[in-house]
Short mmCIF file of C-alpha atoms and ligand atoms in Angstrom, two decimals:
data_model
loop_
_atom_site.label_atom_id
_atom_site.label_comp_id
_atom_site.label_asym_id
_atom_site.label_seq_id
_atom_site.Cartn_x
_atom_site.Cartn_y
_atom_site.Cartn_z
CA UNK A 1 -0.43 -0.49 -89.27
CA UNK A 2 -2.06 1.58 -86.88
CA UNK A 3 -6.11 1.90 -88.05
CA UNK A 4 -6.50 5.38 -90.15
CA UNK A 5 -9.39 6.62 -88.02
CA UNK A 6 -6.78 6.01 -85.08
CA UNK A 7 -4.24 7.78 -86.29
CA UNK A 8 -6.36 10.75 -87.81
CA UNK A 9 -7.56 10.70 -84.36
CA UNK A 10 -4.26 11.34 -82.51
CA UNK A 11 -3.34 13.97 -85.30
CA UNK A 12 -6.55 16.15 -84.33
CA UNK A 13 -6.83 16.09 -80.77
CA UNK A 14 -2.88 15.35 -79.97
CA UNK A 15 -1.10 17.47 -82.16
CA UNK A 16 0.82 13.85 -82.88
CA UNK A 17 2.39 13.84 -86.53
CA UNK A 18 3.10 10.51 -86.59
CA UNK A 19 6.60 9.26 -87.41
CA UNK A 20 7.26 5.88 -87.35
CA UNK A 21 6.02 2.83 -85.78
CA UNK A 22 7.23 0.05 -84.51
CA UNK A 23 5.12 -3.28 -83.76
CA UNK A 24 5.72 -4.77 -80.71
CA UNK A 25 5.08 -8.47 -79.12
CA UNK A 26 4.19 -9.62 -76.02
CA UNK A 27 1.03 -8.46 -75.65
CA UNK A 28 -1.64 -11.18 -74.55
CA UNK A 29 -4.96 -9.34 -76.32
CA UNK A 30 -4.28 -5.94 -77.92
CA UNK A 31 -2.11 -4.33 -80.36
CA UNK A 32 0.85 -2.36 -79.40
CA UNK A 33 2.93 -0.63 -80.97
CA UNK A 34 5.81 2.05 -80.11
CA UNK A 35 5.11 5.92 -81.93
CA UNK A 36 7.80 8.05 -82.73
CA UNK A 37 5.98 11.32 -83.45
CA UNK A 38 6.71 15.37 -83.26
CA UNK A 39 6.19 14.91 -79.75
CA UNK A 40 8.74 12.14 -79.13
CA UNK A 41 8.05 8.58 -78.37
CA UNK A 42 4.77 6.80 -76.87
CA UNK A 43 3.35 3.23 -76.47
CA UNK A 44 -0.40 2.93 -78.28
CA UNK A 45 -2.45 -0.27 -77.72
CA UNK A 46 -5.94 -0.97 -79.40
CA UNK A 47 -8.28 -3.62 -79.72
CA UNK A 48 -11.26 -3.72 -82.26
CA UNK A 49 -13.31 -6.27 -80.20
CA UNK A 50 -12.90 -5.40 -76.87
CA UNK A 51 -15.62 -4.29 -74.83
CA UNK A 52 -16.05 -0.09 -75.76
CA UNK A 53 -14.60 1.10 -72.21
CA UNK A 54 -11.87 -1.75 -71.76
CA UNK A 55 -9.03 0.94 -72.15
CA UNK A 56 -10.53 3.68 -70.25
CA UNK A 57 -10.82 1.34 -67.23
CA UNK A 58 -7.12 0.47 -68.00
CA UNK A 59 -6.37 4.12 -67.84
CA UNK A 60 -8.38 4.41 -64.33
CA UNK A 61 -6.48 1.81 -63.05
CA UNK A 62 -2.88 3.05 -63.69
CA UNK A 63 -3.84 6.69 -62.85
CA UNK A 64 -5.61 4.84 -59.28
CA UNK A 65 -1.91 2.72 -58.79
CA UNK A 66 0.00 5.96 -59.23
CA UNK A 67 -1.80 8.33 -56.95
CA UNK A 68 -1.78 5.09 -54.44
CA UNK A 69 1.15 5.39 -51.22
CA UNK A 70 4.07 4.25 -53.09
CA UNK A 71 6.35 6.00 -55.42
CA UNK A 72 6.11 3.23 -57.91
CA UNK A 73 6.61 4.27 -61.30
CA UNK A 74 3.32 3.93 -63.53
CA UNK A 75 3.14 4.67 -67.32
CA UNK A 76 1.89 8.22 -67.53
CA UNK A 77 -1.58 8.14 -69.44
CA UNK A 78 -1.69 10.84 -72.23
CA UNK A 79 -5.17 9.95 -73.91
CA UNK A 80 -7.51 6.80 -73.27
CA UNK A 81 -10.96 6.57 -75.83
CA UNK A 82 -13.83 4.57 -75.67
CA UNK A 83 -14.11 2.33 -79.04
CA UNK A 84 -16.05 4.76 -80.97
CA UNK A 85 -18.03 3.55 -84.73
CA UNK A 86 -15.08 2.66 -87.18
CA UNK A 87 -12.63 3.69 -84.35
CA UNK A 88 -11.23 1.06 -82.03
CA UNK A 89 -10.52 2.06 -78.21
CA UNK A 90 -7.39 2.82 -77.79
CA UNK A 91 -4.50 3.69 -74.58
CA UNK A 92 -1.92 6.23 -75.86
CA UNK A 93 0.93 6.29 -72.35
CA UNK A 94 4.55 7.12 -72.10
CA UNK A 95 6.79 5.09 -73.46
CA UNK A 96 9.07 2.96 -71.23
CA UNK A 97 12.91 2.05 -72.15
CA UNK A 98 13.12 -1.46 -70.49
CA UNK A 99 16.53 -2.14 -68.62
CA UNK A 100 18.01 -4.91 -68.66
CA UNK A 101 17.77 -5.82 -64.42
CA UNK A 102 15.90 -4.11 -62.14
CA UNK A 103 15.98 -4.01 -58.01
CA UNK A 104 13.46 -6.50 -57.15
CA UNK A 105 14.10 -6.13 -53.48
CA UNK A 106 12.81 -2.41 -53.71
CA UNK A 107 9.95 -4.05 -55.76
CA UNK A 108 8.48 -5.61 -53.40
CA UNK A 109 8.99 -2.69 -51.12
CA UNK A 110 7.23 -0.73 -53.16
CA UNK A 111 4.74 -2.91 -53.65
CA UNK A 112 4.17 -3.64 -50.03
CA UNK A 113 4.08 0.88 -49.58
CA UNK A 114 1.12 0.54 -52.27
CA UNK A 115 -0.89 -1.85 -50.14
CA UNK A 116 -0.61 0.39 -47.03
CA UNK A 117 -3.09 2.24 -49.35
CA UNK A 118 -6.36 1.73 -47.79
CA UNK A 119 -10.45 1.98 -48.77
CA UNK A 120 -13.57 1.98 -46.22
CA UNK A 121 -14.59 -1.35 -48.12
CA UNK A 122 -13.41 -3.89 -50.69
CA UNK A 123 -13.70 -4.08 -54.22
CA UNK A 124 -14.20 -0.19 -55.83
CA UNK A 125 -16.97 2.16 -57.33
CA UNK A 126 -16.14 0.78 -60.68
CA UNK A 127 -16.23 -2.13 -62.30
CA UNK A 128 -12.85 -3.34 -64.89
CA UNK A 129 -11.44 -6.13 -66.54
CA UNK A 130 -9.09 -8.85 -65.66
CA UNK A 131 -7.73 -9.64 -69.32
CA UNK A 132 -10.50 -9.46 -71.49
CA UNK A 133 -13.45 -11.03 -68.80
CA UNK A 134 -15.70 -8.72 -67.00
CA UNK A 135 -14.28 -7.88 -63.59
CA UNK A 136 -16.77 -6.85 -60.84
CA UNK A 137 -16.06 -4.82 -58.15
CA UNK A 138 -18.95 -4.62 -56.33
CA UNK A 139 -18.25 -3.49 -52.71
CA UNK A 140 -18.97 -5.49 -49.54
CA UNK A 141 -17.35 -4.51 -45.69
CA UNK A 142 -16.04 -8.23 -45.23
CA UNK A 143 -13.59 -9.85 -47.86
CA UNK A 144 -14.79 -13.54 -47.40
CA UNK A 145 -17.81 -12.21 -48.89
CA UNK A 146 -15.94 -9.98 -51.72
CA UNK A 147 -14.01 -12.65 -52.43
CA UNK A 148 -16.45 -15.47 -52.81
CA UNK A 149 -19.19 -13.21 -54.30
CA UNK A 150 -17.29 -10.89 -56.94
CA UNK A 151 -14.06 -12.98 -57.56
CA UNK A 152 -14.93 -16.76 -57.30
CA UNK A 153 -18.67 -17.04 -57.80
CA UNK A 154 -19.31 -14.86 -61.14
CA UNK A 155 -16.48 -16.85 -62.69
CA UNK A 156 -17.66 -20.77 -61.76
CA UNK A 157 -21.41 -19.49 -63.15
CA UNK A 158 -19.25 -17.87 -66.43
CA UNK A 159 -17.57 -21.53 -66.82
CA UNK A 160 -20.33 -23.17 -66.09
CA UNK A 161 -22.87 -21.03 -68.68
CA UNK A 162 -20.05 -21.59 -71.27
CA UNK A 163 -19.50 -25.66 -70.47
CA UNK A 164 -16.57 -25.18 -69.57
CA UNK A 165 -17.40 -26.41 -65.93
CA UNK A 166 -19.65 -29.24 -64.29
CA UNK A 167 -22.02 -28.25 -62.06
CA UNK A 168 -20.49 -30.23 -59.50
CA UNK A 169 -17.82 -27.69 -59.04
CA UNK A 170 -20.39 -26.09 -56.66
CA UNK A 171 -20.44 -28.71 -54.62
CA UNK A 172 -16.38 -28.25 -53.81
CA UNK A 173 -16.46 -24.64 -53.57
CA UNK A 174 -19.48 -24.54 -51.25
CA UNK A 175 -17.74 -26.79 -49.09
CA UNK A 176 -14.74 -24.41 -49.06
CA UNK A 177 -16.37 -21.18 -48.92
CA UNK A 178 -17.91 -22.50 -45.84
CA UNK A 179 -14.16 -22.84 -44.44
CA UNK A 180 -12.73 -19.31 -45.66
CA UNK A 181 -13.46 -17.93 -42.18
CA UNK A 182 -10.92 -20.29 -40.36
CA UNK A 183 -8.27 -19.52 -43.59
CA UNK A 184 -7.84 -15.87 -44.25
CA UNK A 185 -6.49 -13.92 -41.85
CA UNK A 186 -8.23 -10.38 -40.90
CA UNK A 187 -7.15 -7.72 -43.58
CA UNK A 188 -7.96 -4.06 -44.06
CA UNK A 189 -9.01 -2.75 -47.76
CA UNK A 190 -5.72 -2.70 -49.73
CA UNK A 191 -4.98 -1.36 -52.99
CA UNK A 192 -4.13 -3.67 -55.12
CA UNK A 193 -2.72 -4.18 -59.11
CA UNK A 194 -5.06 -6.70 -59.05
CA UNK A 195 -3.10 -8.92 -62.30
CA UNK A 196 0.46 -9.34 -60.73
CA UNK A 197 2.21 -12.08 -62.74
CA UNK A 198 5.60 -11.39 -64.69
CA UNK A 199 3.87 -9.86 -67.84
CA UNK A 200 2.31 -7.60 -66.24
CA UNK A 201 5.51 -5.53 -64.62
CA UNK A 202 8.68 -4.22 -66.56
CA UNK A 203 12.38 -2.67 -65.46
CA UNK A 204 12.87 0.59 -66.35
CA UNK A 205 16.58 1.29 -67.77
CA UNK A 206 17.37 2.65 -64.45
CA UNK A 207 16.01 -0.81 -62.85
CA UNK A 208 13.15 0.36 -61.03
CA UNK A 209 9.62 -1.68 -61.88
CA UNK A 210 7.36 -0.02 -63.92
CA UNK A 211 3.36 -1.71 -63.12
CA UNK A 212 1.35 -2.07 -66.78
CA UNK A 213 -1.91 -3.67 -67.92
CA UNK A 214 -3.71 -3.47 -63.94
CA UNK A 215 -6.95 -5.09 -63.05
CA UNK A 216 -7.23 -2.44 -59.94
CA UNK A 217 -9.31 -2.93 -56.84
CA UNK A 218 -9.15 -3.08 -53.24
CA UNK A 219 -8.90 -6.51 -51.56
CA UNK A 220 -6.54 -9.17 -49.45
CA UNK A 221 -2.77 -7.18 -50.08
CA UNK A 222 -2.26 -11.43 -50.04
CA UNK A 223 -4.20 -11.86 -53.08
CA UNK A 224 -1.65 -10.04 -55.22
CA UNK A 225 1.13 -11.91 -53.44
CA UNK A 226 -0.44 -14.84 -54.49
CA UNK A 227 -0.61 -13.92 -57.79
CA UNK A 228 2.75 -13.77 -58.32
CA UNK A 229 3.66 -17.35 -56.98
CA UNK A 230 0.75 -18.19 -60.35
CA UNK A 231 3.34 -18.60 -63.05
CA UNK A 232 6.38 -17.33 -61.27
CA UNK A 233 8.95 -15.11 -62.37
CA UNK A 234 9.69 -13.13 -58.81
CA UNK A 235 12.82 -13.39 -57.30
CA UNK A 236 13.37 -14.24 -53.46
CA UNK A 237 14.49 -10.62 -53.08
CA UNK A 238 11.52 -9.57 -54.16
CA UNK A 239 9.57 -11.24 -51.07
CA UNK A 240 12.32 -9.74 -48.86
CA UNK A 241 11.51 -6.45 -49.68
CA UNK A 242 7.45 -7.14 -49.62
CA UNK A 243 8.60 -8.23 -46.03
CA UNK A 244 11.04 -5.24 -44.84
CA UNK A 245 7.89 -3.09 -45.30
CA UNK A 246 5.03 -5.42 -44.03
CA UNK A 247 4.31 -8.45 -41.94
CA UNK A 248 3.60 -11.55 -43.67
CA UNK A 249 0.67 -13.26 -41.00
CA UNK A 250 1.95 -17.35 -41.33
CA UNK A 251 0.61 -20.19 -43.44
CA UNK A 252 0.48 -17.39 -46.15
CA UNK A 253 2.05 -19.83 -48.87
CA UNK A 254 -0.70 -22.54 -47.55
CA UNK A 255 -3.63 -19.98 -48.88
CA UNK A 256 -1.81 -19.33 -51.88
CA UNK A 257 -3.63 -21.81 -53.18
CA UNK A 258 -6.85 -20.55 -52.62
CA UNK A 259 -6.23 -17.07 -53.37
CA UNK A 260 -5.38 -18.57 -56.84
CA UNK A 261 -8.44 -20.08 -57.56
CA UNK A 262 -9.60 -16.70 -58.58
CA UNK A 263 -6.52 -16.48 -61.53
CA UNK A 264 -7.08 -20.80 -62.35
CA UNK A 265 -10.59 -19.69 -62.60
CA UNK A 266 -10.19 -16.79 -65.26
CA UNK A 267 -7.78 -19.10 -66.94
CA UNK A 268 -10.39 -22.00 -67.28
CA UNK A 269 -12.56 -18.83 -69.09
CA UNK A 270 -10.49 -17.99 -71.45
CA UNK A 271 -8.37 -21.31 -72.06
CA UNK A 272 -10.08 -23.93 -70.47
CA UNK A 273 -7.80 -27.31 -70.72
CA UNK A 274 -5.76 -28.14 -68.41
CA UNK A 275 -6.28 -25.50 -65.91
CA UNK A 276 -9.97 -27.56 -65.35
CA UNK A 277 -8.16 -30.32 -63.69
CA UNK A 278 -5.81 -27.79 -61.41
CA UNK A 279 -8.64 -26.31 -60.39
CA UNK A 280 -10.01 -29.13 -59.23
CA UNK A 281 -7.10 -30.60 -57.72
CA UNK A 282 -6.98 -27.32 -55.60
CA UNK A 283 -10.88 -27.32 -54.44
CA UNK A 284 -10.46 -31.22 -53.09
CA UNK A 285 -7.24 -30.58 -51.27
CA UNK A 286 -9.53 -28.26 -48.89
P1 LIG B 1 -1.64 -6.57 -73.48
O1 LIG B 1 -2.60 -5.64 -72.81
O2 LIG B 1 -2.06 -6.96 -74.86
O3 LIG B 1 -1.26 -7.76 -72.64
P2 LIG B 1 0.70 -5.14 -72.67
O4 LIG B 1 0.18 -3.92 -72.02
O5 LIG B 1 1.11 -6.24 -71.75
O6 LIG B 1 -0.33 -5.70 -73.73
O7 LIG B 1 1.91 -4.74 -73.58
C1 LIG B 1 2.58 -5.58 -74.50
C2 LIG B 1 4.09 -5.50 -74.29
O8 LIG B 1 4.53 -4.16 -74.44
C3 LIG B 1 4.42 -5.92 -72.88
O9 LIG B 1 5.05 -7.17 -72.91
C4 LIG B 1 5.35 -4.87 -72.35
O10 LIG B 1 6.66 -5.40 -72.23
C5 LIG B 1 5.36 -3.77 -73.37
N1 LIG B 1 4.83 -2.53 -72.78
C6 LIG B 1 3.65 -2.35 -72.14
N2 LIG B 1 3.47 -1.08 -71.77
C7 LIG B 1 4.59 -0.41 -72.20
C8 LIG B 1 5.02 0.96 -72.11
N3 LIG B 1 4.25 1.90 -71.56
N4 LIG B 1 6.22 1.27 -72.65
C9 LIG B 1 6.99 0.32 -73.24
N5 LIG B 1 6.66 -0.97 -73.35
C10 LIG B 1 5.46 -1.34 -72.82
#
């Protein structure tokens, strides 16, 4: 199950005699499957056609969340490659036992210590991915212009190139991003998991959330907030313990909206459908 030139891979630069393997689900775009080896028991993802770095930017990301302010548990990285001829890249971590509840209020705690962790600008040296799309993090001193530059703009000219969008779209968003000044409040450079819906977090079996599959920068600490109100799946205690840690400036769930156009946006590049019409909904409501 696992490609050969993968697994003779692991055997010559791990050590790993390789066990057993089990496939596992859930996974949006790669392959994943728990290892039992000599070594004990690891999660391994792959993907033959993603772009050659995709899992050493993964990699980045989690090792950049775990050295962040917050003691929130991050899969330890044990080997990330670049997809090499005849070898797909690959992201060999610890394996985590899921529980089967976790403390939500110390959560969003947590998650609210990680944001206190702060950058001279927005965005980072490095670019990523958010899913499988190109994520750039080009940095700029002011976040109205990080947002609309390297989050909203470089995916309305990817829907657009692809048909996906009219070119009227511009028309809305110009009219907004002329408006962005009046709606976000000040922020500092926070950083930020960058892909925060349900998916993308587990509960280890002693409850505490465990952040996977990251599309790391440094941005609004409301943009990630926002990103969990996308398809739901956090609890009210959750909030609670975002807001025992860190002010919430009002109207916050008023610029959820906007904050998600950058998610609805992705979602029209991968998926297009209905998420066209959401989108627009959103950009004539401002
Ligand atoms: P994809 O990148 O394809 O979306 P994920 O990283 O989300 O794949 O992983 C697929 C599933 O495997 C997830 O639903 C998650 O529950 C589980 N998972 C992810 N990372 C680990 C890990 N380190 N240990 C155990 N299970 C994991």
């Amino acid at each position: 199950m696992i490609p050969t030139e993968l697994s003779t891979h692991l055997s010559e630069t791990l050590d790993l005699e390789i066990h057993d393997t089990q496939s596992l689900s859930g996974g949006s775009i790669n392959q994943a499957v728990k290892l039992s080896s000599n070594k004990g028991d690891y999660f391994l993802k792959w993907n033959r056609s993603a772009p050659d770095d995709f899992f050493e930017k993964e990699a980045d990301g989690l090792h950049r969340l775990s050295n962040g302010k917050s003691n929130l548990r991050v899969p330890n990285v044990i080997s990330a490659g670049k997809a090499e001829p005849g070898r797909p890249g690959y992201l060999l971590m610890e394996f985590i036992e899921a529980g089967r509840s976790g403390n939500s209020f110390e959560f969003g705690r947590q998650l609210a210590t990680l944001h206190q962790t702060g950058a001279d600008q927005f965005g980072l040296e490095t670019d990523n991915y958010i899913g499988s799309l190109p994520q750039s993090n080009r940095q700029h001193s002011e976040w109205i212009e990080f947002f609309a530059r390297e989050r909203i703009e470089p995916q309305i000219k990817m829907a657009i190139d692809s048909g996906k969008l009219d070119t009227n779209i511009n028309q809305n968003w110009n009219r907004l991003a002329g408006k962005l000044d009046e709606i976000f409040p000040p922020a500092k450079p926070s950083l930020l998991h960058g892909d925060l819906w349900s998916g993308n977090y587990l509960f280890d079996d002693s409850g505490s959330a465990v952040l996977i599959d990251p599309a790391v920068y440094y941005g609004h600490p409301e943009m990630d907030l926002a990103f969990t109100k996308m398809f739901g799946g956090f609890s009210g205690e959750f909030y609670s313990g975002y807001e025992s840690e860190s002010t919430l400036e009002a109207g916050f769930s008023d610029r959820v909206p906007i904050y998600n156009l950058y998610p609805l946006l992705v979602h029209v590049n991968l998926f297009g459908g209905h998420y066209v019409s959401q989108l627009n909904t959103i950009l004539k409501n401002f």
